[in-house]
Short mmCIF file of C-alpha atoms and ligand atoms in Angstrom, two decimals:
data_model
loop_
_atom_site.label_atom_id
_atom_site.label_comp_id
_atom_site.label_asym_id
_atom_site.label_seq_id
_atom_site.Cartn_x
_atom_site.Cartn_y
_atom_site.Cartn_z
CA UNK D 1 0.00 0.00 0.00
CA UNK D 2 1.43 3.39 -0.88
CA UNK D 3 1.40 6.50 1.24
CA UNK D 4 -0.96 8.26 -1.16
CA UNK D 5 -3.54 5.49 -1.00
CA UNK D 6 -3.37 5.76 2.77
CA UNK D 7 -4.12 9.44 2.55
CA UNK D 8 -7.30 9.01 0.59
CA UNK D 9 -8.53 5.89 2.39
CA UNK D 10 -8.14 7.19 5.89
CA UNK D 11 -9.22 10.77 5.84
CA UNK D 12 -11.77 10.05 8.54
CA UNK D 13 -9.80 10.68 11.72
CA UNK D 14 -11.26 9.38 14.97
CA UNK D 15 -13.46 12.13 16.38
CA UNK D 16 -11.56 14.96 18.03
CA UNK D 17 -8.08 13.53 17.45
CA UNK D 18 -5.71 15.93 15.75
CA UNK D 19 -4.05 14.59 12.63
CA UNK D 20 -2.20 15.75 9.54
CA UNK D 21 -0.60 14.37 6.41
CA UNK D 22 3.14 14.95 6.37
CA UNK D 23 6.64 13.69 5.68
CA UNK D 24 7.94 11.64 8.60
CA UNK D 25 11.62 10.81 8.63
CA UNK D 26 14.24 9.14 10.78
CA UNK D 27 16.50 11.52 12.64
CA UNK D 28 19.45 10.80 10.31
CA UNK D 29 17.29 11.86 7.32
CA UNK D 30 18.32 8.79 5.31
CA UNK D 31 14.81 7.28 5.47
CA UNK D 32 11.32 8.77 5.53
CA UNK D 33 7.84 8.57 4.06
CA UNK D 34 4.70 10.64 3.65
CA UNK D 35 1.82 9.52 5.77
CA UNK D 36 -0.95 10.30 8.16
CA UNK D 37 0.13 11.34 11.68
CA UNK D 38 -2.31 11.17 14.61
CA UNK D 39 -1.67 13.20 17.75
CA UNK D 40 -3.85 11.99 20.63
CA UNK D 41 -3.90 14.05 23.82
CA UNK D 42 -5.52 11.54 26.16
CA UNK D 43 -5.62 7.79 26.74
CA UNK D 44 -9.16 7.73 25.30
CA UNK D 45 -7.97 9.45 22.13
CA UNK D 46 -5.08 7.01 21.91
CA UNK D 47 -7.51 4.10 22.17
CA UNK D 48 -9.69 5.72 19.51
CA UNK D 49 -6.72 5.87 17.11
CA UNK D 50 -6.00 2.18 17.76
CA UNK D 51 -9.65 1.28 17.18
CA UNK D 52 -9.95 3.24 13.95
CA UNK D 53 -6.70 1.80 12.57
CA UNK D 54 -7.91 -1.71 13.39
CA UNK D 55 -11.26 -1.00 11.71
CA UNK D 56 -9.50 0.35 8.63
CA UNK D 57 -6.99 -2.52 8.54
CA UNK D 58 -3.95 -0.25 8.56
CA UNK D 59 -0.84 -0.46 10.74
CA UNK D 60 0.26 2.15 13.26
CA UNK D 61 3.84 3.11 14.01
CA UNK D 62 4.33 4.71 17.40
CA UNK D 63 6.51 7.79 17.46
CA UNK D 64 7.97 10.15 20.06
CA UNK D 65 10.30 12.97 19.06
CA UNK D 66 11.68 11.00 16.11
CA UNK D 67 15.22 11.02 17.52
CA UNK D 68 15.94 7.44 16.50
CA UNK D 69 18.53 7.73 13.74
CA UNK D 70 17.01 5.08 11.48
CA UNK D 71 13.51 3.77 10.73
CA UNK D 72 12.30 2.88 14.25
CA UNK D 73 9.49 5.43 14.21
CA UNK D 74 8.84 5.56 10.46
CA UNK D 75 5.90 3.60 9.06
CA UNK D 76 5.63 3.96 5.31
CA UNK D 77 2.97 1.24 5.04
CA UNK D 78 0.56 2.76 7.52
CA UNK D 79 -0.09 5.63 9.89
CA UNK D 80 2.00 7.16 12.62
CA UNK D 81 0.82 7.82 16.17
CA UNK D 82 2.80 10.70 17.66
CA UNK D 83 2.58 10.73 21.48
CA UNK D 84 3.97 14.20 22.05
CA UNK D 85 0.50 15.64 22.73
CA UNK D 86 0.39 13.61 25.95
CA UNK D 87 3.08 15.54 27.75
CA UNK D 88 2.04 16.33 31.31
CA UNK D 89 4.20 15.57 34.30
CA UNK D 90 1.36 14.08 36.33
CA UNK D 91 3.17 13.97 39.67
CA UNK D 92 6.58 14.91 40.98
CA UNK D 93 7.69 14.21 44.53
CA UNK D 94 10.81 16.18 45.49
CA UNK D 95 11.06 14.17 48.71
CA UNK D 96 11.52 10.81 46.96
CA UNK D 97 12.64 11.88 43.49
CA UNK D 98 9.92 9.84 41.80
CA UNK D 99 8.17 11.31 38.76
CA UNK D 100 4.98 10.11 37.11
CA UNK D 101 4.78 11.22 33.50
CA UNK D 102 2.68 11.02 30.39
CA UNK D 103 4.51 9.32 27.52
CA UNK D 104 5.28 12.47 25.55
CA UNK D 105 7.16 14.19 28.38
CA UNK D 106 10.67 14.84 27.12
CA UNK D 107 13.96 14.39 28.94
CA UNK D 108 14.29 18.17 28.67
CA UNK D 109 10.95 18.75 30.40
CA UNK D 110 11.89 16.28 33.10
CA UNK D 111 15.30 17.70 34.01
CA UNK D 112 14.01 21.26 33.94
CA UNK D 113 11.28 20.29 36.39
CA UNK D 114 13.36 18.30 38.84
CA UNK D 115 16.79 19.94 38.88
CA UNK D 116 15.84 22.99 40.98
CA UNK D 117 14.73 20.47 43.66
CA UNK D 118 18.15 18.77 43.55
CA UNK D 119 17.41 15.80 41.26
CA UNK D 120 18.62 14.73 37.82
CA UNK D 121 17.34 11.91 35.53
CA UNK D 122 19.31 8.75 36.24
CA UNK D 123 19.76 8.03 32.57
CA UNK D 124 19.81 10.52 29.70
CA UNK D 125 20.81 10.24 26.07
CA UNK D 126 23.24 12.56 24.30
CA UNK D 127 20.30 14.75 23.33
CA UNK D 128 17.56 16.07 25.64
CA UNK D 129 14.76 15.94 23.09
CA UNK D 130 13.56 12.29 23.24
CA UNK D 131 10.26 11.52 24.92
CA UNK D 132 10.15 9.17 27.88
CA UNK D 133 8.06 6.75 25.82
CA UNK D 134 10.66 6.69 23.05
CA UNK D 135 13.41 6.37 25.65
CA UNK D 136 11.64 3.45 27.35
CA UNK D 137 10.78 1.73 24.06
CA UNK D 138 14.47 1.76 23.10
CA UNK D 139 15.70 1.37 26.70
CA UNK D 140 18.20 4.15 26.21
CA UNK D 141 21.57 4.28 27.91
CA UNK D 142 23.74 7.17 29.01
CA UNK D 143 27.42 7.77 29.58
CA UNK D 144 26.89 6.03 32.93
CA UNK D 145 25.52 2.74 31.56
CA UNK D 146 28.33 0.71 33.15
CA UNK D 147 27.32 2.09 36.56
CA UNK D 148 23.52 2.43 36.62
CA UNK D 149 22.21 0.41 33.66
CA UNK D 150 19.70 1.68 31.09
CA UNK D 151 16.60 3.82 31.66
CA UNK D 152 14.60 0.63 32.20
CA UNK D 153 16.43 0.12 35.49
CA UNK D 154 15.13 3.52 36.65
CA UNK D 155 11.51 2.81 35.60
CA UNK D 156 9.32 1.72 38.52
CA UNK D 157 6.14 1.06 36.60
CA UNK D 158 4.22 1.95 33.48
CA UNK D 159 0.77 1.74 31.95
CA UNK D 160 0.64 0.18 28.51
CA UNK D 161 -2.35 0.47 26.19
CA UNK D 162 -2.40 -2.71 24.13
CA UNK D 163 -3.70 -2.80 20.54
CA UNK D 164 -7.06 -4.12 21.83
CA UNK D 165 -7.39 -0.98 23.97
CA UNK D 166 -6.77 -2.70 27.28
CA UNK D 167 -4.70 -0.72 29.79
CA UNK D 168 -2.20 -2.87 31.68
CA UNK D 169 -0.17 -1.62 34.61
CA UNK D 170 3.24 -3.29 34.65
CA UNK D 171 6.07 -3.34 37.14
CA UNK D 172 8.55 -5.88 38.45
CA UNK D 173 5.72 -7.85 40.13
CA UNK D 174 2.58 -7.14 38.11
CA UNK D 175 2.82 -8.29 34.48
CA UNK D 176 6.55 -8.70 35.00
CA UNK D 177 7.05 -10.40 31.63
CA UNK D 178 5.48 -7.51 29.82
CA UNK D 179 7.48 -5.06 31.93
CA UNK D 180 10.74 -6.64 30.76
CA UNK D 181 9.58 -7.05 27.15
CA UNK D 182 7.98 -3.67 26.48
CA UNK D 183 11.01 -1.77 27.81
CA UNK D 184 13.30 -2.12 24.83
CA UNK D 185 10.41 -3.60 22.81
CA UNK D 186 10.52 -0.75 20.21
CA UNK D 187 6.82 -0.01 20.41
CA UNK D 188 5.63 -3.44 19.26
CA UNK D 189 3.53 -4.54 22.25
CA UNK D 190 1.50 -1.46 23.08
CA UNK D 191 1.75 2.26 23.75
CA UNK D 192 3.18 3.54 27.00
CA UNK D 193 0.53 5.82 28.45
CA UNK D 194 2.16 6.59 31.82
CA UNK D 195 5.68 6.06 33.07
CA UNK D 196 6.81 6.20 36.70
CA UNK D 197 10.52 6.62 37.17
CA UNK D 198 13.07 7.22 39.88
CA UNK D 199 15.62 9.99 39.55
CA UNK D 200 19.01 10.72 41.13
CA UNK D 201 19.66 13.07 44.08
CA UNK D 202 22.31 15.68 43.19
CA UNK D 203 23.90 18.25 45.46
CA UNK D 204 24.98 20.64 42.76
CA UNK D 205 24.03 21.67 39.24
CA UNK D 206 27.64 21.04 38.29
CA UNK D 207 29.72 17.93 37.74
CA UNK D 208 33.46 17.72 38.20
CA UNK D 209 34.91 16.80 34.81
CA UNK D 210 38.39 15.67 33.88
CA UNK D 211 39.71 15.14 30.35
CA UNK D 212 42.27 12.51 29.51
CA UNK D 213 44.06 12.16 26.20
CA UNK D 214 44.79 8.64 24.97
CA UNK D 215 47.18 7.69 22.13
CA UNK D 216 45.26 4.59 20.98
CA UNK D 217 42.32 2.23 21.43
CA UNK D 218 44.00 -0.06 23.97
CA UNK D 219 44.92 2.91 26.17
CA UNK D 220 41.40 4.32 25.86
CA UNK D 221 39.86 1.04 27.05
CA UNK D 222 42.39 0.60 29.84
CA UNK D 223 41.94 4.16 31.10
CA UNK D 224 38.15 3.88 31.08
CA UNK D 225 38.15 0.49 32.79
CA UNK D 226 40.45 1.88 35.48
CA UNK D 227 37.90 4.63 36.23
CA UNK D 228 34.61 2.70 36.30
CA UNK D 229 34.81 2.56 40.10
CA UNK D 230 35.44 6.26 40.63
CA UNK D 231 33.74 8.10 37.76
CA UNK D 232 29.97 8.51 37.53
CA UNK D 233 30.15 9.11 33.77
CA UNK D 234 32.72 8.00 31.20
CA UNK D 235 32.80 8.61 27.48
CA UNK D 236 35.51 8.76 24.85
CA UNK D 237 35.62 10.49 21.52
CA UNK D 238 37.93 8.67 19.10
CA UNK D 239 39.57 10.03 15.98
CA UNK D 240 38.41 7.39 13.50
CA UNK D 241 40.77 8.70 10.81
CA UNK D 242 43.94 8.10 12.85
CA UNK D 243 45.68 4.93 11.70
CA UNK D 244 48.70 2.76 12.43
CA UNK D 245 50.04 3.25 15.94
CA UNK D 246 47.53 6.09 16.49
CA UNK D 247 44.47 3.92 15.73
CA UNK D 248 41.75 4.78 18.23
CA UNK D 249 43.49 7.83 19.70
CA UNK D 250 41.10 10.17 21.42
CA UNK D 251 39.88 12.06 24.42
CA UNK D 252 38.11 10.62 27.44
CA UNK D 253 35.80 12.64 29.63
CA UNK D 254 35.27 11.34 33.15
CA UNK D 255 32.80 13.12 35.41
CA UNK D 256 31.62 12.73 38.98
CA UNK D 257 28.76 14.15 41.02
CA UNK D 258 29.71 16.64 43.71
CA UNK D 259 29.34 15.63 47.36
CA UNK D 260 27.23 17.76 49.72
CA UNK D 261 29.24 20.86 50.63
CA UNK D 262 31.51 20.80 47.58
CA UNK D 263 29.36 23.37 45.78
CA UNK D 264 29.32 26.57 47.82
CA UNK D 265 26.07 27.78 46.22
CA UNK D 266 23.94 24.86 45.00
CA UNK D 267 20.81 27.00 44.69
CA UNK D 268 22.59 28.97 41.98
CA UNK D 269 23.99 26.02 40.02
CA UNK D 270 20.74 24.03 40.26
CA UNK D 271 18.79 26.83 38.56
CA UNK D 272 17.64 25.95 35.05
CA UNK D 273 18.96 29.22 33.61
CA UNK D 274 22.47 28.33 34.79
CA UNK D 275 22.30 25.05 32.85
CA UNK D 276 21.28 26.48 29.51
CA UNK D 277 23.79 25.97 26.73
CA UNK D 278 25.53 29.17 25.54
CA UNK D 279 23.74 30.98 22.64
CA UNK D 280 26.93 31.46 20.57
CA UNK D 281 29.83 29.28 19.49
CA UNK D 282 32.98 31.29 18.79
CA UNK D 283 30.74 34.33 18.32
CA UNK D 284 28.47 32.58 15.77
CA UNK D 285 24.80 32.12 16.80
CA UNK D 286 24.30 28.43 17.61
CA UNK D 287 21.45 28.16 15.11
CA UNK D 288 23.81 28.96 12.22
CA UNK D 289 26.81 26.87 13.32
CA UNK D 290 25.76 23.86 11.20
CA UNK D 291 26.59 25.93 8.10
CA UNK D 292 30.25 26.06 9.15
CA UNK D 293 30.23 22.29 9.70
CA UNK D 294 28.65 21.88 6.26
CA UNK D 295 31.80 23.31 4.66
CA UNK D 296 33.86 20.58 6.32
CA UNK D 297 31.45 17.72 5.65
CA UNK D 298 33.67 15.61 3.39
CA UNK D 299 36.43 13.12 4.11
CA UNK D 300 39.30 15.63 3.91
CA UNK D 301 37.45 18.16 6.06
CA UNK D 302 36.50 15.62 8.68
CA UNK D 303 40.01 14.14 8.75
CA UNK D 304 41.31 17.66 9.45
CA UNK D 305 38.60 18.41 12.02
CA UNK D 306 39.24 15.18 13.94
CA UNK D 307 43.02 15.81 13.90
CA UNK D 308 42.52 19.39 15.09
CA UNK D 309 40.23 18.22 17.89
CA UNK D 310 42.87 15.75 19.03
CA UNK D 311 45.57 18.44 18.91
CA UNK D 312 43.64 21.03 20.92
CA UNK D 313 42.48 18.42 23.41
CA UNK D 314 45.93 18.77 25.02
CA UNK D 315 44.83 22.19 26.29
CA UNK D 316 41.75 20.77 27.94
CA UNK D 317 43.83 18.09 29.67
CA UNK D 318 46.19 20.77 30.99
CA UNK D 319 43.24 22.54 32.63
CA UNK D 320 42.92 19.68 35.10
CA UNK D 321 39.57 19.06 36.77
CA UNK D 322 36.89 21.63 35.98
CA UNK D 323 33.21 22.08 36.69
CA UNK D 324 30.54 21.85 34.03
CA UNK D 325 26.76 21.95 34.27
CA UNK D 326 24.88 18.65 33.97
CA UNK D 327 23.16 19.82 30.78
CA UNK D 328 26.38 20.98 29.11
CA UNK D 329 28.10 17.68 29.93
CA UNK D 330 25.19 15.41 29.05
CA UNK D 331 23.83 17.11 25.95
CA UNK D 332 26.99 18.09 24.12
CA UNK D 333 25.34 17.26 20.79
CA UNK D 334 22.58 19.80 21.43
CA UNK D 335 25.17 22.60 21.45
CA UNK D 336 24.82 22.90 17.68
CA UNK D 337 21.11 22.77 16.79
CA UNK D 338 20.40 20.80 13.63
CA UNK D 339 24.06 19.84 13.21
CA UNK D 340 22.79 16.92 11.14
CA UNK D 341 21.98 19.42 8.35
CA UNK D 342 25.73 19.63 7.77
CA UNK D 343 25.25 16.22 6.09
CA UNK D 344 23.07 17.81 3.42
CA UNK D 345 19.42 18.69 3.15
CA UNK D 346 18.59 17.14 -0.21
CA UNK D 347 16.68 13.88 -0.69
CA UNK D 348 18.81 10.83 -0.05
CA UNK D 349 21.44 12.73 1.96
CA UNK D 350 21.95 12.30 5.66
CA UNK D 351 23.72 10.04 8.12
CA UNK D 352 23.37 6.71 9.81
CA UNK D 353 24.71 5.90 13.19
CA UNK D 354 26.01 2.36 13.37
CA UNK D 355 26.57 1.42 17.01
CA UNK D 356 28.17 -1.91 17.80
CA UNK D 357 28.08 -3.52 21.24
CA UNK D 358 30.77 -6.08 21.96
CA UNK D 359 31.47 -8.22 25.06
CA UNK D 360 34.63 -7.25 26.91
CA UNK D 361 36.36 -10.52 26.03
CA UNK D 362 36.36 -9.78 22.29
CA UNK D 363 35.91 -6.00 22.34
CA UNK D 364 39.46 -4.86 21.65
CA UNK D 365 39.91 -7.21 18.70
CA UNK D 366 36.50 -6.47 17.16
CA UNK D 367 36.56 -2.69 17.66
CA UNK D 368 40.07 -2.51 16.24
CA UNK D 369 38.93 -4.47 13.19
CA UNK D 370 35.89 -2.19 12.76
CA UNK D 371 38.10 0.90 12.67
CA UNK D 372 40.75 -0.70 10.46
CA UNK D 373 38.29 -2.14 7.97
CA UNK D 374 36.50 1.22 7.70
CA UNK D 375 39.81 2.89 6.87
CA UNK D 376 40.71 0.16 4.38
CA UNK D 377 37.35 0.55 2.65
CA UNK D 378 37.77 4.35 2.73
CA UNK D 379 34.40 4.58 4.44
CA UNK D 380 35.49 6.33 7.61
CA UNK D 381 32.98 7.52 10.22
CA UNK D 382 33.04 11.25 10.85
CA UNK D 383 32.33 10.75 14.53
CA UNK D 384 33.25 7.80 16.77
CA UNK D 385 32.22 7.49 20.41
CA UNK D 386 33.25 4.75 22.83
CA UNK D 387 31.26 3.78 25.95
CA UNK D 388 31.36 1.09 28.63
CA UNK D 389 28.22 -0.97 29.32
CA UNK D 390 26.76 -3.58 31.63
CA UNK D 391 24.06 -6.21 31.08
CA UNK D 392 20.43 -5.66 32.11
CA UNK D 393 17.35 -7.85 32.51
CA UNK D 394 15.29 -6.59 29.56
CA UNK D 395 14.41 -9.18 26.94
CA UNK D 396 15.62 -7.49 23.79
CA UNK D 397 18.40 -5.52 25.38
CA UNK D 398 21.32 -4.25 23.34
CA UNK D 399 23.57 -4.08 26.37
CA UNK D 400 26.51 -6.36 27.07
CA UNK D 401 29.18 -6.52 29.75
CA UNK D 402 31.50 -4.74 27.41
CA UNK D 403 31.82 -1.81 25.11
CA UNK D 404 30.00 0.09 22.41
CA UNK D 405 31.42 2.09 19.56
CA UNK D 406 28.99 4.47 17.86
CA UNK D 407 29.99 5.48 14.34
CA UNK D 408 28.38 8.26 12.29
CA UNK D 409 28.61 7.49 8.58
CA UNK D 410 27.62 9.95 5.88
CA UNK D 411 24.96 8.75 3.43
CA UNK D 412 24.53 10.04 -0.12
CA UNK D 413 22.64 8.44 -3.02
CA UNK D 414 26.04 7.65 -4.61
CA UNK D 415 27.65 6.06 -1.53
CA UNK D 416 24.65 4.33 0.01
CA UNK D 417 25.10 0.92 -1.60
CA UNK D 418 28.78 0.66 -0.74
CA UNK D 419 28.09 1.85 2.82
CA UNK D 420 25.42 -0.79 3.36
CA UNK D 421 27.78 -3.47 2.01
CA UNK D 422 30.50 -2.22 4.34
CA UNK D 423 28.18 -2.26 7.37
CA UNK D 424 27.04 -5.73 6.45
CA UNK D 425 30.67 -6.96 6.50
CA UNK D 426 31.24 -5.24 9.85
CA UNK D 427 28.03 -6.77 11.19
CA UNK D 428 29.37 -10.28 10.50
CA UNK D 429 32.51 -9.47 12.46
CA UNK D 430 30.57 -8.03 15.38
CA UNK D 431 28.19 -11.01 15.53
CA UNK D 432 31.11 -13.45 15.29
CA UNK D 433 32.55 -11.68 18.33
CA UNK D 434 29.29 -12.21 20.28
CA UNK D 435 28.18 -8.63 19.72
CA UNK D 436 24.85 -6.85 19.34
CA UNK D 437 23.26 -3.78 17.82
CA UNK D 438 20.86 -1.07 18.94
CA UNK D 439 17.59 -0.48 17.09
CA UNK D 440 17.56 3.26 17.94
CA UNK D 441 20.65 3.61 15.78
CA UNK D 442 20.02 1.02 13.11
CA UNK D 443 19.11 1.15 9.45
CA UNK D 444 21.12 -1.76 8.07
CA UNK D 445 20.30 -4.99 9.94
CA UNK D 446 18.41 -7.92 8.41
CA UNK D 447 16.30 -10.64 10.10
CA UNK D 448 19.18 -13.11 10.21
CA UNK D 449 21.16 -10.61 12.29
CA UNK D 450 18.38 -10.24 14.86
CA UNK D 451 18.16 -14.02 15.10
CA UNK D 452 21.87 -14.20 15.87
CA UNK D 453 22.12 -11.34 18.32
CA UNK D 454 19.33 -12.24 20.76
CA UNK D 455 19.04 -15.50 22.70
CA UNK D 456 16.51 -17.76 20.94
CA UNK D 457 14.47 -18.09 24.14
CA UNK D 458 13.98 -14.32 24.51
CA UNK D 459 13.15 -13.93 20.83
CA UNK D 460 10.57 -16.70 20.96
CA UNK D 461 9.01 -15.29 24.15
CA UNK D 462 8.84 -11.81 22.62
CA UNK D 463 7.22 -13.20 19.46
CA UNK D 464 4.66 -15.09 21.57
CA UNK D 465 3.80 -11.93 23.51
CA UNK D 466 3.47 -9.99 20.28
CA UNK D 467 1.07 -12.60 18.84
CA UNK D 468 -0.99 -12.61 22.05
CA UNK D 469 -1.27 -8.83 22.51
CA UNK D 470 -1.27 -7.82 18.86
CA UNK D 471 -2.62 -10.75 16.81
CA UNK D 472 -3.48 -8.48 13.88
CA UNK D 473 -0.03 -6.89 13.83
CA UNK D 474 -1.54 -3.44 14.28
CA UNK D 475 1.71 -2.00 15.63
CA UNK D 476 4.39 -1.97 13.00
CA UNK D 477 7.19 0.19 11.66
CA UNK D 478 9.74 0.03 8.88
CA UNK D 479 12.19 -1.32 11.47
CA UNK D 480 9.85 -4.13 12.53
CA UNK D 481 9.26 -5.20 8.94
CA UNK D 482 12.94 -4.94 8.03
CA UNK D 483 14.40 -6.77 11.02
CA UNK D 484 11.54 -9.06 12.12
CA UNK D 485 9.71 -9.56 8.83
CA UNK D 486 6.86 -7.69 10.52
CA UNK D 487 6.54 -10.64 12.93
CA UNK D 488 4.92 -12.56 10.11
C1 FAD R 1 21.90 13.40 18.79
C2 FAD R 1 21.39 12.11 19.39
C3 FAD R 1 22.06 11.55 20.46
C4 FAD R 1 21.60 10.34 21.01
N1 FAD R 1 22.28 9.80 22.07
C5 FAD R 1 21.87 8.64 22.60
C6 FAD R 1 22.53 8.07 23.73
O1 FAD R 1 23.50 8.62 24.24
N2 FAD R 1 22.05 6.89 24.22
C7 FAD R 1 20.95 6.28 23.69
O2 FAD R 1 20.57 5.21 24.18
N3 FAD R 1 20.29 6.80 22.64
C8 FAD R 1 20.73 7.97 22.10
N4 FAD R 1 20.03 8.52 21.05
C9 FAD R 1 18.85 7.79 20.53
C10 FAD R 1 17.56 8.21 21.22
O3 FAD R 1 17.74 8.36 22.60
C11 FAD R 1 16.52 7.11 21.00
O4 FAD R 1 16.35 6.91 19.63
C12 FAD R 1 15.15 7.39 21.62
O5 FAD R 1 14.37 6.24 21.47
C13 FAD R 1 14.47 8.57 20.96
O6 FAD R 1 13.23 8.83 21.58
P1 FAD R 1 12.05 9.53 20.75
O7 FAD R 1 11.08 10.11 21.71
O8 FAD R 1 12.63 10.46 19.76
O9 FAD R 1 11.39 8.29 20.06
P2 FAD R 1 11.29 7.86 18.52
O10 FAD R 1 12.63 7.87 17.92
O11 FAD R 1 10.23 8.65 17.85
O12 FAD R 1 10.80 6.36 18.71
C14 FAD R 1 11.62 5.41 19.32
C15 FAD R 1 10.85 4.12 19.54
O13 FAD R 1 9.87 4.34 20.52
C16 FAD R 1 8.63 3.79 20.07
N5 FAD R 1 7.57 4.56 20.76
C17 FAD R 1 7.30 5.87 20.66
N6 FAD R 1 6.27 6.19 21.47
C18 FAD R 1 5.90 5.06 22.11
C19 FAD R 1 4.91 4.74 23.08
N7 FAD R 1 4.06 5.66 23.57
N8 FAD R 1 4.85 3.46 23.53
C20 FAD R 1 5.68 2.51 23.06
N9 FAD R 1 6.61 2.74 22.12
C21 FAD R 1 6.73 4.01 21.67
C22 FAD R 1 8.69 3.99 18.57
O14 FAD R 1 7.81 3.11 17.88
C23 FAD R 1 10.14 3.63 18.29
O15 FAD R 1 10.32 2.25 18.17
C24 FAD R 1 20.45 9.71 20.48
C25 FAD R 1 19.77 10.30 19.42
C26 FAD R 1 20.22 11.50 18.89
C27 FAD R 1 19.47 12.10 17.74
#
């Protein structure tokens, strides 16, 4: 069924529910489709959208802020249900740090509400714009994954509206199977309608940050491993163009929360205004900075930019420990709004992020091979980020006791085929090393890869739950059809 036939067949929106016909794309802009988008504001409206889609025999793809890089919230064979209209923080208790939120509440809304009371979300992504529903559906991780696990570990309970319209409350005791399947279940089992989550007590709006320069991949991994006991956050940027003895050189940032009394004026640093990212970068308004990056968005430019970043990182290391606001540390990528536009704004241009997760036993060998093979193929990622992870109890988790390397690859109509071939070769290597992938960042996996990366028992149990809760396959996305054959 094409998008245009959808438009004419389904003009009758459920009564009172806002909807429009528009182009819906993945965050990396490399995939998208025109279609009908419904924006319910209440649980009843959400149920009405489910009911009308079922009546009309069309699939629904759930969508939050659309920050998944690939096709996780794109549904070119059906409609899209955007949950951002349900965005009230229903309850916030500054005594316990527990928040009860509608699904469309964003990480930004959450931290801005709780920080003045001395709390911070336990897990945030590198951008503050995702919704809590999108974050839960992908079970996002932060730069502290090795220490606190994914967002699912911070979720106390949720309400899920299943495709039949039933509302199920799930936690670690009630509907425990569904609790562990829907978190990380990429919107296939129902729509989160309420999420209750615990947050982290902080005694300052600042973190203490230390930068550490590393000459290669082995040193980066050793230095990060040595700090997992003392640092609350750890992340490394790697120069993916550096080769030979310099392969994997980069800059680690280690941060820790301040203890009570270390910040002389917490009321000042906890204020939201103090956290806001600066409006200018080197005197250029932030909103225009992507244009400067656009000029460098080719292999030679990015090779030079990565080398320059490594060179100037020596200055940051010399500074020693410094203080930085939570928002500035956590949401570095939000510094330059729409930086993705540097990859081009024409059809077929954009980026994919290809994030590999590898157990610690094979990580060095596999990650080295990933970097080397990318250089050999002359398909070098413009950005490479290394993180440490730990396992978690969610059924379709991407986490391992090991490492992830997130690689941003440029996509153009001319390079797409070769890039997909390259990723497919890397995928074999990663799977051979016992590794996994992350659906929030994926646009290249095939069903055989999903079968290899998850334990057969978990996959079968997830499939059984899907057939029980959604026998008509109402909930679907491009990702679900690509990687799970639409659960056919
Ligand atoms: C610049 C950038 C940095 C990032 N950094 C990180 C990072 O550090 N760590 C990390 O883990 N991720 C990171 N991400 C990925 C991002 O956190 C995830 O893709 C997240 O899922 C996005 O949430 P969203 O609200 O945009 O959801 P979308 O991308 O719109 O959807 C994500 C999934 O949620 C499902 N969904 C949406 N609403 C519901 C609902 N109500 N009920 C059930 N399912 C639903 C969708 O079907 C889809 O499968 C980053 C993304 C960007 C763009």
